[in-house]
Amino acid sequence: MQTTSRILMVRPANFGFNSETAKNNFYQKADERSAEEIRNLARNEFDGFVNLLRDQRVEVMVVEDTESPVKTDAVFPNNWFSTHPDGKLILYPMFSPNRRLERRKDIVEKLINEGFQVNEILDLSFFEQDDQFLEGTGSMVMDHDAKVIYACYAERTHPFPLEYVGKLLGYQIIGFEAQQEIEGKLSPIYHTNVMMHVGTDLAVVCLESITKASDRLKVQQSLTSSGKKVIPITAKQKFNFAGNMLEVSNDGGEKFTVMSQTAYDSLNVGQIQIIEKYTTIISPQIPTIEKLGGGSARCMIAEIFLPKTS
């Protein structure tokens, strides 16, 4: 239940730097290369990533981004929808107006046409009217087996929609504040999946970024009580996307931890050995997507937990 062998990824048409999201995503960096060069690099990185996953027999449904309207962040579909084994599909309220264009009815229809069972579509975009946001599995790191949602509150992760999703799914919410130092000032971490990952047997978490000692303890105890081996990472490793991992499986049930090459290179030998004790590592090279998009490997994957009807 914690992992799936079926995932959806959106091949970018107009990937680029998004000034709207850069307001609170300090991982984004502008680039002087031409828009065409950046788009081509992003597509090549995307294709290489998909090939690595398919080489390991992970089922990847690739959806082409539409040329119009322009959606610079379409490569990160995990922020606008999530799917669940009871046939629920949830659409999320997005902070950036230009990212709301990523919610595509045709992608939902494609899932249905591919034989996935969608029993209920829960559209939470109404929260946007009150400036309340919750950006999917960017804002929430879910332990499906333990039925727990971990979330750090920030401009893109508000308590009301978070509690709403908790009630919809019957999951306990463990909310906390997490900060990072940017140019000498402390700022909230914009997405939870930047600073933590939960797999079947492993959890990777930047405990030092959690502001309150009581919250650090609460998160650590919750993870260990659900049987996870906790791997702490440093703030520096977090800035290299070491918290932005996802566990997937293949058609044979083999488990993989997906992280970027940037994240892999930031880990020490001991951390890598622990991860490899439980899973095989897949590490795509996606430097352009990371630099301009401010997101990494986990953000590019939308998990498909829906039951298959055929």
Short mmCIF file of C-alpha atoms in Angstrom, two decimals:
data_model
loop_
_atom_site.label_atom_id
_atom_site.label_comp_id
_atom_site.label_asym_id
_atom_site.label_seq_id
_atom_site.Cartn_x
_atom_site.Cartn_y
_atom_site.Cartn_z
CA MET A 1 0.00 0.00 0.00
CA GLN A 2 2.86 2.40 0.71
CA THR A 3 4.24 1.95 -2.80
CA THR A 4 2.81 1.49 -6.25
CA SER A 5 4.30 0.17 -9.48
CA ARG A 6 2.09 2.52 -11.54
CA ILE A 7 2.94 6.18 -11.85
CA LEU A 8 2.03 9.14 -14.04
CA MET A 9 4.50 11.75 -15.31
CA VAL A 10 3.91 14.84 -17.45
CA ARG A 11 6.43 15.52 -20.23
CA PRO A 12 7.02 19.27 -20.21
CA ALA A 13 6.24 21.46 -23.23
CA ASN A 14 7.24 24.87 -21.85
CA PHE A 15 9.36 24.21 -18.79
CA GLY A 16 10.98 27.30 -17.35
CA PHE A 17 11.50 29.60 -14.38
CA ASN A 18 8.22 30.57 -12.67
CA SER A 19 8.47 33.95 -10.92
CA GLU A 20 5.14 33.38 -9.11
CA THR A 21 6.34 30.24 -7.32
CA ALA A 22 9.82 31.67 -6.70
CA LYS A 23 8.28 33.97 -4.07
CA ASN A 24 8.45 31.16 -1.52
CA ASN A 25 10.45 28.43 -3.27
CA PHE A 26 14.06 29.40 -2.59
CA TYR A 27 15.34 26.33 -4.43
CA GLN A 28 14.51 27.97 -7.77
CA LYS A 29 17.31 29.80 -9.55
CA ALA A 30 16.89 31.91 -12.69
CA ASP A 31 18.97 31.01 -15.73
CA GLU A 32 20.41 33.04 -18.60
CA ARG A 33 20.14 30.30 -21.20
CA SER A 34 17.54 30.67 -23.95
CA ALA A 35 13.99 29.46 -23.35
CA GLU A 36 14.32 26.94 -26.18
CA GLU A 37 17.55 25.50 -24.78
CA ILE A 38 16.00 25.17 -21.32
CA ARG A 39 12.91 23.45 -22.72
CA ASN A 40 15.04 20.96 -24.68
CA LEU A 41 17.27 20.21 -21.69
CA ALA A 42 14.22 19.63 -19.47
CA ARG A 43 12.63 17.26 -21.98
CA ASN A 44 15.88 15.31 -22.34
CA GLU A 45 16.20 15.03 -18.56
CA PHE A 46 12.58 13.91 -18.32
CA ASP A 47 13.01 11.24 -21.02
CA GLY A 48 16.15 9.91 -19.35
CA PHE A 49 14.31 9.67 -16.03
CA VAL A 50 11.40 7.76 -17.59
CA ASN A 51 13.81 5.34 -19.28
CA LEU A 52 15.56 4.60 -15.95
CA LEU A 53 12.20 3.77 -14.35
CA ARG A 54 11.01 1.63 -17.25
CA ASP A 55 14.35 -0.22 -17.31
CA GLN A 56 13.40 -1.44 -13.81
CA ARG A 57 9.89 -2.43 -15.00
CA VAL A 58 8.10 0.42 -13.23
CA GLU A 59 4.93 1.20 -15.20
CA VAL A 60 5.10 4.86 -16.28
CA MET A 61 2.14 6.56 -17.95
CA VAL A 62 3.60 9.56 -19.79
CA VAL A 63 1.22 12.42 -20.56
CA GLU A 64 2.33 15.19 -22.90
CA ASP A 65 1.95 18.71 -21.56
CA THR A 66 -0.19 20.93 -23.79
CA GLU A 67 1.52 23.82 -25.60
CA SER A 68 -1.24 26.19 -24.59
CA PRO A 69 -1.82 27.54 -22.04
CA VAL A 70 1.86 27.77 -21.05
CA LYS A 71 2.51 25.82 -17.83
CA THR A 72 6.14 26.14 -16.73
CA ASP A 73 5.69 23.67 -13.83
CA ALA A 74 3.56 21.00 -15.53
CA VAL A 75 6.41 18.51 -14.95
CA PHE A 76 5.38 18.44 -11.24
CA PRO A 77 1.90 16.80 -11.33
CA ASN A 78 2.03 15.50 -7.75
CA ASN A 79 0.98 18.94 -6.52
CA TRP A 80 -2.44 19.09 -8.15
CA PHE A 81 -3.87 15.58 -7.70
CA SER A 82 -3.56 12.38 -5.73
CA THR A 83 -5.21 8.98 -6.16
CA HIS A 84 -6.23 6.38 -3.61
CA PRO A 85 -7.03 2.62 -3.52
CA ASP A 86 -10.75 3.17 -2.84
CA GLY A 87 -11.09 5.02 -6.14
CA LYS A 88 -10.84 8.55 -4.76
CA LEU A 89 -9.11 11.19 -6.86
CA ILE A 90 -8.43 14.47 -5.06
CA LEU A 91 -7.76 17.81 -6.79
CA TYR A 92 -5.85 20.31 -4.68
CA PRO A 93 -5.87 24.10 -4.12
CA MET A 94 -2.72 25.64 -5.57
CA PHE A 95 -0.86 28.72 -4.32
CA SER A 96 0.22 30.06 -7.72
CA PRO A 97 -2.58 31.12 -10.13
CA ASN A 98 -0.57 30.03 -13.15
CA ARG A 99 -0.11 26.56 -11.67
CA ARG A 100 -3.89 26.09 -11.38
CA LEU A 101 -3.86 25.66 -15.15
CA GLU A 102 -2.14 22.30 -14.60
CA ARG A 103 -5.39 20.71 -13.36
CA ARG A 104 -6.44 18.93 -16.53
CA LYS A 105 -9.73 17.11 -16.94
CA ASP A 106 -8.29 15.16 -19.88
CA ILE A 107 -5.64 13.60 -17.62
CA VAL A 108 -8.37 12.33 -15.30
CA GLU A 109 -10.24 11.00 -18.35
CA LYS A 110 -7.06 9.31 -19.58
CA LEU A 111 -6.74 7.44 -16.29
CA ILE A 112 -10.33 6.23 -16.65
CA ASN A 113 -9.78 5.27 -20.30
CA GLU A 114 -6.66 3.31 -19.28
CA GLY A 115 -8.86 1.14 -17.05
CA PHE A 116 -8.37 2.80 -13.68
CA GLN A 117 -11.41 2.98 -11.45
CA VAL A 118 -12.31 6.51 -10.35
CA ASN A 119 -15.27 6.29 -7.98
CA GLU A 120 -15.17 9.82 -6.65
CA ILE A 121 -13.52 13.09 -7.68
CA LEU A 122 -13.04 15.44 -4.74
CA ASP A 123 -12.25 18.95 -5.98
CA LEU A 124 -10.79 21.04 -3.17
CA SER A 125 -9.87 23.99 -5.40
CA PHE A 126 -12.67 26.00 -3.72
CA PHE A 127 -10.18 26.66 -0.89
CA GLU A 128 -8.31 28.96 -3.28
CA GLN A 129 -11.14 31.53 -2.94
CA ASP A 130 -10.08 32.03 0.69
CA ASP A 131 -6.33 31.87 -0.01
CA GLN A 132 -6.10 28.45 1.60
CA PHE A 133 -3.70 26.07 -0.15
CA LEU A 134 -2.61 22.45 0.01
CA GLU A 135 -0.37 21.29 -2.80
CA GLY A 136 -0.95 17.56 -2.85
CA THR A 137 1.90 15.24 -1.99
CA GLY A 138 4.24 18.21 -2.00
CA SER A 139 2.47 19.59 1.05
CA MET A 140 1.75 16.15 2.53
CA VAL A 141 4.03 13.17 3.01
CA MET A 142 1.76 10.19 3.54
CA ASP A 143 2.39 6.99 5.44
CA HIS A 144 -0.44 4.98 3.92
CA ASP A 145 0.22 1.87 5.99
CA ALA A 146 0.05 3.75 9.29
CA LYS A 147 -2.61 6.18 7.97
CA VAL A 148 -0.60 9.24 8.95
CA ILE A 149 -0.03 12.49 7.05
CA TYR A 150 3.08 14.51 7.89
CA ALA A 151 2.94 18.18 6.93
CA CYS A 152 4.96 21.31 7.66
CA TYR A 153 2.78 24.41 7.70
CA ALA A 154 3.74 27.09 5.19
CA GLU A 155 2.29 29.46 2.63
CA ARG A 156 1.35 26.48 0.45
CA THR A 157 0.20 24.18 3.28
CA HIS A 158 -2.67 25.51 5.37
CA PRO A 159 -4.30 23.76 8.35
CA PHE A 160 -7.94 23.85 7.17
CA PRO A 161 -7.57 21.99 3.84
CA LEU A 162 -5.03 19.70 5.53
CA GLU A 163 -7.51 18.68 8.24
CA TYR A 164 -10.18 18.32 5.55
CA VAL A 165 -8.07 15.78 3.64
CA GLY A 166 -7.27 13.97 6.88
CA LYS A 167 -10.99 13.49 7.52
CA LEU A 168 -11.67 12.46 3.90
CA LEU A 169 -9.03 9.73 4.05
CA GLY A 170 -9.32 8.81 7.73
CA TYR A 171 -5.65 9.71 8.33
CA GLN A 172 -4.09 11.23 11.43
CA ILE A 173 -2.42 14.61 10.82
CA ILE A 174 0.99 15.31 12.29
CA GLY A 175 1.56 18.98 11.53
CA PHE A 176 4.60 21.01 12.48
CA GLU A 177 6.66 24.05 11.51
CA ALA A 178 9.95 23.59 9.68
CA GLN A 179 12.39 26.31 8.74
CA GLN A 180 15.51 26.82 6.70
CA GLU A 181 18.10 29.57 6.64
CA ILE A 182 18.08 31.66 3.46
CA GLU A 183 20.65 34.47 3.24
CA GLY A 184 20.91 34.66 7.01
CA LYS A 185 17.14 34.68 7.61
CA LEU A 186 14.87 31.84 8.73
CA SER A 187 12.02 31.03 6.32
CA PRO A 188 9.37 28.29 6.34
CA ILE A 189 10.11 25.26 4.16
CA TYR A 190 7.58 25.58 1.36
CA HIS A 191 6.83 21.85 0.84
CA THR A 192 7.05 18.94 3.27
CA ASN A 193 8.43 16.60 0.62
CA VAL A 194 11.55 18.78 0.46
CA MET A 195 12.53 17.79 4.00
CA MET A 196 11.15 14.27 4.45
CA HIS A 197 10.31 10.99 2.73
CA VAL A 198 8.46 7.94 4.03
CA GLY A 199 8.84 4.52 2.44
CA THR A 200 7.75 1.04 3.51
CA ASP A 201 10.63 0.44 5.92
CA LEU A 202 12.55 3.73 5.76
CA ALA A 203 12.02 7.38 6.57
CA VAL A 204 14.41 10.13 5.55
CA VAL A 205 13.90 13.38 7.45
CA CYS A 206 15.70 16.64 8.15
CA LEU A 207 14.89 16.67 11.86
CA GLU A 208 17.06 19.71 12.51
CA SER A 209 14.75 21.85 10.36
CA ILE A 210 11.73 21.18 12.62
CA THR A 211 11.44 24.29 14.78
CA LYS A 212 10.12 22.91 18.07
CA ALA A 213 11.87 20.14 19.99
CA SER A 214 8.47 18.69 20.95
CA ASP A 215 7.49 18.46 17.25
CA ARG A 216 10.83 16.85 16.36
CA LEU A 217 10.20 14.22 19.01
CA LYS A 218 6.61 13.73 17.87
CA VAL A 219 7.65 13.16 14.25
CA GLN A 220 10.50 10.82 15.22
CA GLN A 221 8.34 8.79 17.60
CA SER A 222 5.55 8.47 15.06
CA LEU A 223 7.95 7.21 12.41
CA THR A 224 9.69 4.70 14.69
CA SER A 225 6.43 3.45 16.20
CA SER A 226 5.20 2.66 12.68
CA GLY A 227 8.30 0.52 12.16
CA LYS A 228 10.40 2.89 10.06
CA LYS A 229 14.18 3.03 10.15
CA VAL A 230 14.80 6.78 10.43
CA ILE A 231 17.69 8.29 8.45
CA PRO A 232 18.35 11.89 9.55
CA ILE A 233 19.70 14.26 6.91
CA THR A 234 21.37 17.64 7.39
CA ALA A 235 20.09 21.03 6.22
CA LYS A 236 22.82 21.06 3.58
CA GLN A 237 21.70 17.67 2.26
CA LYS A 238 18.11 18.92 2.22
CA PHE A 239 19.19 21.85 0.03
CA ASN A 240 20.53 19.20 -2.36
CA PHE A 241 17.07 17.56 -2.50
CA ALA A 242 18.03 14.61 -0.30
CA GLY A 243 14.61 14.79 1.38
CA ASN A 244 12.84 14.67 -1.99
CA MET A 245 12.66 10.91 -2.47
CA LEU A 246 9.90 8.46 -3.35
CA GLU A 247 9.64 4.71 -3.03
CA VAL A 248 8.11 2.90 -5.99
CA SER A 249 7.89 -0.78 -6.90
CA ASN A 250 7.86 -2.78 -10.12
CA ASP A 251 5.61 -5.52 -11.47
CA GLY A 252 7.62 -8.08 -9.50
CA GLY A 253 7.23 -6.27 -6.18
CA GLU A 254 10.85 -5.10 -6.06
CA LYS A 255 11.17 -1.77 -4.23
CA PHE A 256 13.14 1.26 -5.42
CA THR A 257 14.01 4.56 -3.79
CA VAL A 258 13.92 7.28 -6.42
CA MET A 259 16.09 10.36 -5.85
CA SER A 260 18.00 12.70 -8.14
CA GLN A 261 21.71 12.33 -8.79
CA THR A 262 22.14 15.63 -6.91
CA ALA A 263 20.47 14.09 -3.85
CA TYR A 264 22.46 10.85 -4.16
CA ASP A 265 25.77 12.73 -4.37
CA SER A 266 24.95 14.62 -1.15
CA LEU A 267 24.45 11.46 0.92
CA ASN A 268 27.22 9.82 2.90
CA VAL A 269 28.25 6.19 2.52
CA GLY A 270 26.39 5.09 5.65
CA GLN A 271 23.11 6.66 4.54
CA ILE A 272 23.36 5.05 1.10
CA GLN A 273 24.11 1.65 2.64
CA ILE A 274 21.00 1.82 4.84
CA ILE A 275 18.78 2.77 1.89
CA GLU A 276 20.28 -0.01 -0.25
CA LYS A 277 19.68 -2.54 2.51
CA TYR A 278 15.94 -2.14 1.89
CA THR A 279 15.62 -0.87 -1.70
CA THR A 280 17.47 -0.33 -4.97
CA ILE A 281 18.28 3.30 -5.74
CA ILE A 282 17.24 4.96 -9.01
CA SER A 283 18.97 8.33 -9.46
CA PRO A 284 18.17 10.35 -12.61
CA GLN A 285 20.20 13.37 -13.63
CA ILE A 286 17.76 16.32 -13.69
CA PRO A 287 19.87 19.43 -12.93
CA THR A 288 17.95 21.84 -15.18
CA ILE A 289 14.58 20.83 -13.74
CA GLU A 290 15.95 21.11 -10.21
CA LYS A 291 17.61 24.48 -10.72
CA LEU A 292 14.82 26.35 -12.50
CA GLY A 293 11.83 24.42 -11.15
CA GLY A 294 12.99 24.15 -7.56
CA GLY A 295 11.65 20.59 -7.39
CA SER A 296 13.29 17.22 -7.78
CA ALA A 297 12.61 13.58 -8.60
CA ARG A 298 9.75 12.98 -6.16
CA CYS A 299 7.87 16.07 -7.39
CA MET A 300 7.86 14.71 -10.95
CA ILE A 301 5.93 11.57 -10.00
CA ALA A 302 2.20 11.24 -9.40
CA GLU A 303 1.47 7.84 -7.91
CA ILE A 304 -1.49 5.86 -9.24
CA PHE A 305 -3.10 3.91 -6.39
CA LEU A 306 -6.46 3.52 -8.16
CA PRO A 307 -7.78 -0.02 -8.63
CA LYS A 308 -7.60 -1.35 -12.18
CA THR A 309 -10.94 -2.30 -13.72
CA SER A 310 -9.45 -4.12 -16.68
#
